[in-house]
Coordinates of C-alpha atoms in Angstrom, one line a residue:
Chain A
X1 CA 0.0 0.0 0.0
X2 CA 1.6 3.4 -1.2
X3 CA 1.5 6.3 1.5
X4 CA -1.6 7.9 -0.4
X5 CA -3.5 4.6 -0.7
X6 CA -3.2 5.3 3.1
X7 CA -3.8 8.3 3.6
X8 CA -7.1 7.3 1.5
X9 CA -8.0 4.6 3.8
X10 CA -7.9 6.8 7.1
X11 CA -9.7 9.2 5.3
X12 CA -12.1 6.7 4.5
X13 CA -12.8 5.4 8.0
X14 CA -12.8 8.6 9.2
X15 CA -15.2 10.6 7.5
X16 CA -16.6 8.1 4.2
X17 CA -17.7 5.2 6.0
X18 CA -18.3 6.7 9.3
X19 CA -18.7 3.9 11.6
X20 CA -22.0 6.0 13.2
X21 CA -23.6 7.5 10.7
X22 CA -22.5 5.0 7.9
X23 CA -22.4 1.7 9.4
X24 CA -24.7 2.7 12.2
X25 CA -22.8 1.3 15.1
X26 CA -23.0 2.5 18.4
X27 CA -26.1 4.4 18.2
X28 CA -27.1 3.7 22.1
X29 CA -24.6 5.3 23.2
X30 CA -24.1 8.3 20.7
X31 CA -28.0 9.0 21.7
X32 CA -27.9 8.5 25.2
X33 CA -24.4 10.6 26.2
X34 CA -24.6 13.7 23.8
X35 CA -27.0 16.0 25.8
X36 CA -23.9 18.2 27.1
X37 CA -21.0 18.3 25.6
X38 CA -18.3 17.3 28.9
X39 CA -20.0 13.5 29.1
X40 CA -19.7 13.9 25.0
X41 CA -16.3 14.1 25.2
X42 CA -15.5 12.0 28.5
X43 CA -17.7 8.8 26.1
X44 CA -15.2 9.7 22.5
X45 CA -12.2 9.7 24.8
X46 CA -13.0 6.5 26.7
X47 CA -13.9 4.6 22.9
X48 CA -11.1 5.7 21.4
X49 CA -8.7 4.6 23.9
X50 CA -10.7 1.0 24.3
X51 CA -11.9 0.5 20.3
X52 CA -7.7 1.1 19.5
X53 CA -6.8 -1.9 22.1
X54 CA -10.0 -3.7 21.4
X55 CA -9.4 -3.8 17.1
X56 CA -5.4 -5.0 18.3
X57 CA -5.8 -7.3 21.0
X58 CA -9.1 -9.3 19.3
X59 CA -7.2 -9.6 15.7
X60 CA -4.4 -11.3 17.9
X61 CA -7.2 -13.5 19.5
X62 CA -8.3 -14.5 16.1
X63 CA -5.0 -15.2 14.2
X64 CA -2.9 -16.9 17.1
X65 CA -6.0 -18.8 18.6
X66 CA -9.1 -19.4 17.3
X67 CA -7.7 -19.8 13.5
X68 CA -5.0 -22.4 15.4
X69 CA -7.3 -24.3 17.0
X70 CA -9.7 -24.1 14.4
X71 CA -12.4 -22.8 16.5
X72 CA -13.3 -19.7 14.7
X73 CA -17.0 -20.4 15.1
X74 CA -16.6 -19.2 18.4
X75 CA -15.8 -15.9 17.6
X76 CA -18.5 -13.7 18.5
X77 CA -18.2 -15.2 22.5
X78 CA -14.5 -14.9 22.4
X79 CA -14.3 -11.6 21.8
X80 CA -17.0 -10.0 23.3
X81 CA -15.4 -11.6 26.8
X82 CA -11.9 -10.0 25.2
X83 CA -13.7 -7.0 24.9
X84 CA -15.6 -7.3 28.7
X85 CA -12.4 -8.6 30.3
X86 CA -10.0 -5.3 28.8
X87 CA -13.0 -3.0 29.8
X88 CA -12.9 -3.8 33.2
X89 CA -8.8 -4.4 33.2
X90 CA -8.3 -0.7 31.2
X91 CA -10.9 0.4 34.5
X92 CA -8.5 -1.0 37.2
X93 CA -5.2 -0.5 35.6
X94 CA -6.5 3.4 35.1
X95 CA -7.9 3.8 38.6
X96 CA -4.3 2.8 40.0
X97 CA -2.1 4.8 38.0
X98 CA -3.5 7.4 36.5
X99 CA -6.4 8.5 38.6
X100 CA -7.6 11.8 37.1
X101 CA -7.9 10.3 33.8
X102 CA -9.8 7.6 35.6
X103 CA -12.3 10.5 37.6
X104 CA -12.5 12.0 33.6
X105 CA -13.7 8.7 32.3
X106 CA -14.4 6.1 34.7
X107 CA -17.9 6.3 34.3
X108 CA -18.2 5.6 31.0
X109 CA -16.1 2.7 31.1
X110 CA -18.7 0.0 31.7
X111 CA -21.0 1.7 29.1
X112 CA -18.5 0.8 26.2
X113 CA -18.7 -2.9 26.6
X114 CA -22.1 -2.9 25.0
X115 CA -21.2 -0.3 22.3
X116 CA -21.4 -2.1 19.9
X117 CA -19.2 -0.5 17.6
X118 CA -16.5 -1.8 19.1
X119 CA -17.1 -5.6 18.9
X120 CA -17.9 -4.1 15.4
X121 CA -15.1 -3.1 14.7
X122 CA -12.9 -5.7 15.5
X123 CA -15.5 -8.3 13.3
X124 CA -15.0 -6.0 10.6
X125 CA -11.1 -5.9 11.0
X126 CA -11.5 -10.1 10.9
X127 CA -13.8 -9.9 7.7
X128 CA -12.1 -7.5 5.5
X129 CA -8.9 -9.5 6.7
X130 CA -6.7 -6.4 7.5
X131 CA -3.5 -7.1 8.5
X132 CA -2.1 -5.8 11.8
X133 CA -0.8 -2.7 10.6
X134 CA -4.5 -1.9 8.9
X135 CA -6.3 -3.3 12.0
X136 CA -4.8 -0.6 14.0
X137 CA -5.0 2.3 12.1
X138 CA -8.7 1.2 10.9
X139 CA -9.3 0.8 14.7
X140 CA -8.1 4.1 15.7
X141 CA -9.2 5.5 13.0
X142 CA -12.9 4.7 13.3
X143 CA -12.7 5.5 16.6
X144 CA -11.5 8.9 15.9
X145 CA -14.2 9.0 12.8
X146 CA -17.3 8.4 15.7
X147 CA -15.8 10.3 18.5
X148 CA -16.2 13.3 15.9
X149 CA -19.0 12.4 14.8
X150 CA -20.5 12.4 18.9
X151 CA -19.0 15.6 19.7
X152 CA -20.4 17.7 16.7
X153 CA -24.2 16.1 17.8
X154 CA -23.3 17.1 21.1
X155 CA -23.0 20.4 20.1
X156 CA -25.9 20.7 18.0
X157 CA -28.1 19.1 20.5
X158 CA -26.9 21.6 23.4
X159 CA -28.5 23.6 21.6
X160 CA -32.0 22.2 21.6
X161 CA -32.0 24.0 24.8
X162 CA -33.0 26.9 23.4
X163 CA -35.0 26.2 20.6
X164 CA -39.0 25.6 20.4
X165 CA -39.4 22.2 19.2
X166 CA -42.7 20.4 19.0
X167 CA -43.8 18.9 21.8
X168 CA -44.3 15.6 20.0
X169 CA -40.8 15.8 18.8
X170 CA -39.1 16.5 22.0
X171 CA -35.6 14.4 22.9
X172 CA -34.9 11.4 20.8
X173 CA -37.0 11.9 17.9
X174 CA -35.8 15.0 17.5
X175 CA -32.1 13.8 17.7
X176 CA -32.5 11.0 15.3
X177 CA -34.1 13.5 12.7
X178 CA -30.6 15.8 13.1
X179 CA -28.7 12.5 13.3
X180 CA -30.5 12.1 9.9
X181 CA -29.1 15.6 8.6
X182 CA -25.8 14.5 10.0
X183 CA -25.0 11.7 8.1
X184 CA -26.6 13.5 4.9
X185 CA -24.1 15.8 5.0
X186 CA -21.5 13.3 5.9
X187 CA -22.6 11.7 2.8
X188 CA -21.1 14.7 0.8
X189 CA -17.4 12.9 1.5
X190 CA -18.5 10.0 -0.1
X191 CA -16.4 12.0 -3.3
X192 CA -13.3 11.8 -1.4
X193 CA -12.3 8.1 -1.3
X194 CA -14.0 5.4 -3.3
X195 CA -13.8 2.5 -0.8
Chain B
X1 CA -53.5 -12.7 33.8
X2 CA -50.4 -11.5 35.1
X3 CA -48.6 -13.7 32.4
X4 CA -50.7 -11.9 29.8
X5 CA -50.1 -8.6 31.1
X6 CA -46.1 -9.3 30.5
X7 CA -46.5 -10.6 27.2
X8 CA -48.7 -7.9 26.0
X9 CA -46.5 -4.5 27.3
X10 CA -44.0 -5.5 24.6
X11 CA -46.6 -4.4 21.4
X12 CA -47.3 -0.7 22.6
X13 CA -46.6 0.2 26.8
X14 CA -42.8 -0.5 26.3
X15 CA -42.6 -1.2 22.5
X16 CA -38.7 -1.7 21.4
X17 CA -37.4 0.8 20.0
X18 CA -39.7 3.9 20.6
X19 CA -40.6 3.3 24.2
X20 CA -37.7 1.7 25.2
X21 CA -34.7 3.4 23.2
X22 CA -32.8 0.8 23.0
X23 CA -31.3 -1.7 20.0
X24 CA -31.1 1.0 17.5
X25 CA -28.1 -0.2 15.4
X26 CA -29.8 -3.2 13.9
X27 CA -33.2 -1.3 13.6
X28 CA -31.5 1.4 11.5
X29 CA -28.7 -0.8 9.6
X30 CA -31.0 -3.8 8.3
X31 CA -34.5 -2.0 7.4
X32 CA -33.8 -1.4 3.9
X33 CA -36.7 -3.8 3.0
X34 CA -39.6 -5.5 5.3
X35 CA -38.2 -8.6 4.9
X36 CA -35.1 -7.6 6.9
X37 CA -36.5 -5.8 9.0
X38 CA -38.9 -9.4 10.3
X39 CA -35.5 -11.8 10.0
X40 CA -33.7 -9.8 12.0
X41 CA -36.9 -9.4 14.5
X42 CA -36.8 -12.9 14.7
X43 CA -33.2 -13.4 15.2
X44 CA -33.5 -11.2 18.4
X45 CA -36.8 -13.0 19.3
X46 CA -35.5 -16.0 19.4
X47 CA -32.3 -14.9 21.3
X48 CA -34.1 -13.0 23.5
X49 CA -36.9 -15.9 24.8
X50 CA -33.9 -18.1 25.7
X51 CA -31.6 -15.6 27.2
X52 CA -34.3 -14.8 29.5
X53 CA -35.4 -18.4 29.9
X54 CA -31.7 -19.7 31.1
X55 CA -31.1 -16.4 33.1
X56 CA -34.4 -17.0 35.0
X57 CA -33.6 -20.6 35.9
X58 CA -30.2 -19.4 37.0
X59 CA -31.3 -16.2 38.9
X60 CA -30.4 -17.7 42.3
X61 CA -27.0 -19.2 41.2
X62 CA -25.3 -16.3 39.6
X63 CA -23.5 -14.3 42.4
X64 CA -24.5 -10.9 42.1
X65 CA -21.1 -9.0 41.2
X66 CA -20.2 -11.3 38.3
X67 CA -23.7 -11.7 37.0
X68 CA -23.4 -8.4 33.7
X69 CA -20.5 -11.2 32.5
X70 CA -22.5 -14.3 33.0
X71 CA -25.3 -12.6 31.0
X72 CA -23.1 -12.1 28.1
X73 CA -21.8 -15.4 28.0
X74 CA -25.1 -16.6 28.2
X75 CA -26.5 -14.1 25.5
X76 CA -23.6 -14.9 23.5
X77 CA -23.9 -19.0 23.0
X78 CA -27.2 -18.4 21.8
X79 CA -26.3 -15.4 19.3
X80 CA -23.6 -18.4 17.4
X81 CA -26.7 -20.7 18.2
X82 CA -28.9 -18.3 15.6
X83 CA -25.7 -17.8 13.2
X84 CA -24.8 -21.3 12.5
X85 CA -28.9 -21.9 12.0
X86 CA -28.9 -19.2 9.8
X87 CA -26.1 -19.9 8.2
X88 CA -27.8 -23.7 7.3
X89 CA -30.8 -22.3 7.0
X90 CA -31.2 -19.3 5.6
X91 CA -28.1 -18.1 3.7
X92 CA -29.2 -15.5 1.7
X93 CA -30.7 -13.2 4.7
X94 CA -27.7 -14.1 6.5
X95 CA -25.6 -12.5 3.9
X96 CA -27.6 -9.4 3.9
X97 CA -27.7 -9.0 7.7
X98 CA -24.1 -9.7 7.8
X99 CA -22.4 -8.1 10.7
X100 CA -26.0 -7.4 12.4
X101 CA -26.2 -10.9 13.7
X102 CA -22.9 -11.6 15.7
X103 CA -23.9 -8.2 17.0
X104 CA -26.8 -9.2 18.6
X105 CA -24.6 -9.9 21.6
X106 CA -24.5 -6.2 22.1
X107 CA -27.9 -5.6 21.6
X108 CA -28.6 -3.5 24.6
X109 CA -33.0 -4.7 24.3
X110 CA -31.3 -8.4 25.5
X111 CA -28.9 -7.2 27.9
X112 CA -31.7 -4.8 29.4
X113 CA -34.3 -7.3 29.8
X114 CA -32.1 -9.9 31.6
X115 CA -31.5 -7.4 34.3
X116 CA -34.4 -5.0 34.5
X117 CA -36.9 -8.5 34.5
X118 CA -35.3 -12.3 33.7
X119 CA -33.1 -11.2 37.0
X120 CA -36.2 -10.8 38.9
X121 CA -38.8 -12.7 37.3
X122 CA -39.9 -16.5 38.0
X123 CA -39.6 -19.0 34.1
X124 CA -43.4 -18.7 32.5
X125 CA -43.0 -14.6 33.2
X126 CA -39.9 -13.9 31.7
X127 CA -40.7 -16.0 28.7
X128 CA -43.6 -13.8 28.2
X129 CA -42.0 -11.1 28.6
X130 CA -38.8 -12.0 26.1
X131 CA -41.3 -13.1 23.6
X132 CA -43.7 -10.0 23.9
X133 CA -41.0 -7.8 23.5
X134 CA -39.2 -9.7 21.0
X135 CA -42.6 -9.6 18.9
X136 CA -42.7 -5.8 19.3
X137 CA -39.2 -5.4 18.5
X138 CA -39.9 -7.5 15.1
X139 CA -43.2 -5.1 14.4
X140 CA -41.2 -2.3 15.1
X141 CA -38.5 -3.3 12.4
X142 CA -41.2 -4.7 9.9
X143 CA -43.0 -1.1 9.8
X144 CA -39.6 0.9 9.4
X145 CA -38.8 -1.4 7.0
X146 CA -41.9 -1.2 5.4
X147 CA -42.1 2.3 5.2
X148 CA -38.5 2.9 4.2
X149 CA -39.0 0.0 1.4
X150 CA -42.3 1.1 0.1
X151 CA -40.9 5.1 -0.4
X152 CA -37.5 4.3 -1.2
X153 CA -37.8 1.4 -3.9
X154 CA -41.3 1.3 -4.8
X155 CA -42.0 -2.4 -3.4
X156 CA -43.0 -4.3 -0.6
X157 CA -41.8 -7.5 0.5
X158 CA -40.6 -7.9 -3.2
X159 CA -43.9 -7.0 -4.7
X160 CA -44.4 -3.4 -7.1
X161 CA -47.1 -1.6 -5.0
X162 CA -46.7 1.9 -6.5
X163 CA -47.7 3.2 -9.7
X164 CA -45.9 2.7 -12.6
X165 CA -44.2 5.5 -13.6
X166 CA -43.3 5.7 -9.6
X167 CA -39.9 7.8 -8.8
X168 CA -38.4 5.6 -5.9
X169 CA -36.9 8.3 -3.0
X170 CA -34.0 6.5 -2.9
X171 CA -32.7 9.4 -0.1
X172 CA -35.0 6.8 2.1
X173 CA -32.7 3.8 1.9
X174 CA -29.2 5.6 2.8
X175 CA -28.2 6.1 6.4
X176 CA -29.8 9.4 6.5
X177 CA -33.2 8.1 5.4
X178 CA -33.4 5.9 8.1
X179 CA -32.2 8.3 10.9
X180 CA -35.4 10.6 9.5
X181 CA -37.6 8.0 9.3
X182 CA -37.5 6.6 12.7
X183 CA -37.3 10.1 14.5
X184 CA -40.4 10.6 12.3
X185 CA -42.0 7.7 13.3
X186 CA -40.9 8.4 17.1
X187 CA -42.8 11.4 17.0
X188 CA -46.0 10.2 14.8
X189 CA -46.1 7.1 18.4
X190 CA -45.3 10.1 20.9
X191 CA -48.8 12.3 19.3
X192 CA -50.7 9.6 19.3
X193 CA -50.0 8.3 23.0
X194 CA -50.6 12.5 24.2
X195 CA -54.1 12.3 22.2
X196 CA -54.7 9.1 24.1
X197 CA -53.6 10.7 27.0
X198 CA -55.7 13.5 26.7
X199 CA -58.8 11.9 25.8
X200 CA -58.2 9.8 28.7
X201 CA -58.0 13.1 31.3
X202 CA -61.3 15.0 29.5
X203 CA -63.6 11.7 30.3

């Protein structure tokens, strides 16, 4: 892969094929933390610090033991436990050593095991067979591709706050209709990388 | 009655995903067409009935602190249950759903209803209750897909329902289409439960 073929794919993952508004992953999430933009940010930090180590660690998993043992049928348990198990192992390493990034954060640890963007990811990384290099950067990548995608709706829907929306419309309708506009004009980078 | 009572709060007091915003990926990702929309109802159905039958039965065994991990496990074995059946089975929706059905494991409608009832609940209840909710859940997707199917391609469940001559709004089934359409539709459920509501307080 050349160095613009690269640059390309990050691109790509980034802002093409958005892993929220794309791929529609991790919508919970994305709905539930982006009324004020602090737990906005605290949620993009925490998933791009765990989908980075999630995409590595499960593409190890897959190619040094299920694919050994021929057991790959058992993906889906294997790494969503991977995925539990470095959750809560990121949460007590974190607490120890680096505590204010743990107050920062902590909360939204637990939330991320059942994004499911990140068990996403790391199936997509197995069935587009990136190699380690790619799963990394695709990881990160998407991971920085939702966390700006999350603080941009966070944002907009601070915002709400001051504006007269119908009563009918009020909260999550609302937010999925703007969701809706976000991803529209996400769609407009669909030019910049044919993926 | 009781058991009645639990089935029938999935189809409109709790109905996945309006009431209860949860599970949103799949309902957005795979209701292109109605016919996705019901296999992956299904698929979560039948997940979800025996996620909450085996976490019922097993309610007194699983010590408390551990119990979010023993969930998944449990969720999990049935989620490869439903792939390699589907993958036997049905092939051809299985391709289409693709990624959607390993990632019914993070389907936060099955993780939700082993704690908030199955946890709590005696066998006969939480079956009720996985099945009345799963049924909503597959409604749910069947009308978004419906909708988004009817508008977007001019057909339903395969057939040509529109006139010929029929522009298909193919805005309808990209991503943004379906973020529009279910906020739509999460409004059109939220007027009709205040009219109930108000009809209910002028009697």
């Amino acid at each position: 892969m050349s160095l613009g073929d690269f640059l390309l794919f990050i691109i790509g993952a980034i802002l093409v094929n958005n892993i929220l508004l794309h791929r529609f992953l991790g919508n919970c999430p994305f709905l539930g933390v982006s009324q004020r933009m602090d737990t906005a940010t605290g949620m993009s930090m925490a998933v791009i610090f765990v989908m980075t180590m999630a995409g590595t660690i499960t593409w190890i998993v897959q190619y040094y033991l299920l694919v050994p043992l021929r057991i790959e049928y058992l993906q889906t348990i294997a790494f969503i436990l991977v995925i539990a198990a470095l959750v809560q192992l990121v949460e007590i390493v974190m607490q120890k050593t680096l505590p204010a990034l743990y107050k920062a954060l902590g909360i939204f640890l637990p939330l991320i095991t059942t994004n499911c963007a990140v068990l996403g990811v790391a199936i997509i990384n197995i069935s587009e067979e990136y190699d380690f290099v790619n799963t990394v950067v695709f990881s990160f990548a998407s991971a920085v591709g939702y966390s700006l995608a999350l603080v941009l709706f966070a944002g907009i829907r601070e915002r709400f706050a001051l504006a007269r929306i119908p009563k009918v419309l009020e909260g999550t309708a609302i937010g999925l209709v703007t969701a809706g506009f976000m991803a529209l004009a996400f769609s407009g980078f669909a030019g910049l990388a044919s993926h | 009655m009781a058991v009645k009572k639990e089935f029938t709060k999935g189809f409109w007091e709790v109905l996945p995903p309006f009431r209860l915003v949860l599970g949103l990926c799949p309902t957005l990702a795979v209701t292109t067409s109605a016919e996705n929309g019901i296999g992956m109802g299904l698929a979560t159905t039948f997940v979800l009935v025996f996620s909450n039958l085996l976490v019922s039965m097993l309610r007194r065994f699983i010590p408390k602190k551990v119990r979010i991990a023993a969930y998944i496990v449990i969720i999990a074995s049935f989620v490869v249950i439903v792939e390699l059946l589907m993958q036997a089975y049905f092939f051809p929706l299985y391709k289409v759903l693709g990624l959607f059905i390993p990632l019914i494991v993070v389907n936060c409608i099955i993780l939700g209803r082993a704690e908030a009832f199955a946890s709590k609940h005696g066998i006969i209840d939480s079956i009720a209750d996985g099945l009345g909710i799963g049924l909503g859940f597959t409604i749910s997707l069947f009308a978004l897909g419906s909708v988004r199917e009817i508008l977007g391609n001019g057909t339903w469940m395969g057939l040509h329902v529109m006139w010929a001559g029929y522009e298909p709004f193919t805005f309808m089934l990209k991503p943004p289409g379906a973020f529009v359409c279910l906020g739509t539709m999460l409004g059109l459920i939220n007027f009709i439960s205040l009219r109930m509501e108000a009809r209910k307080g002028s009697k």
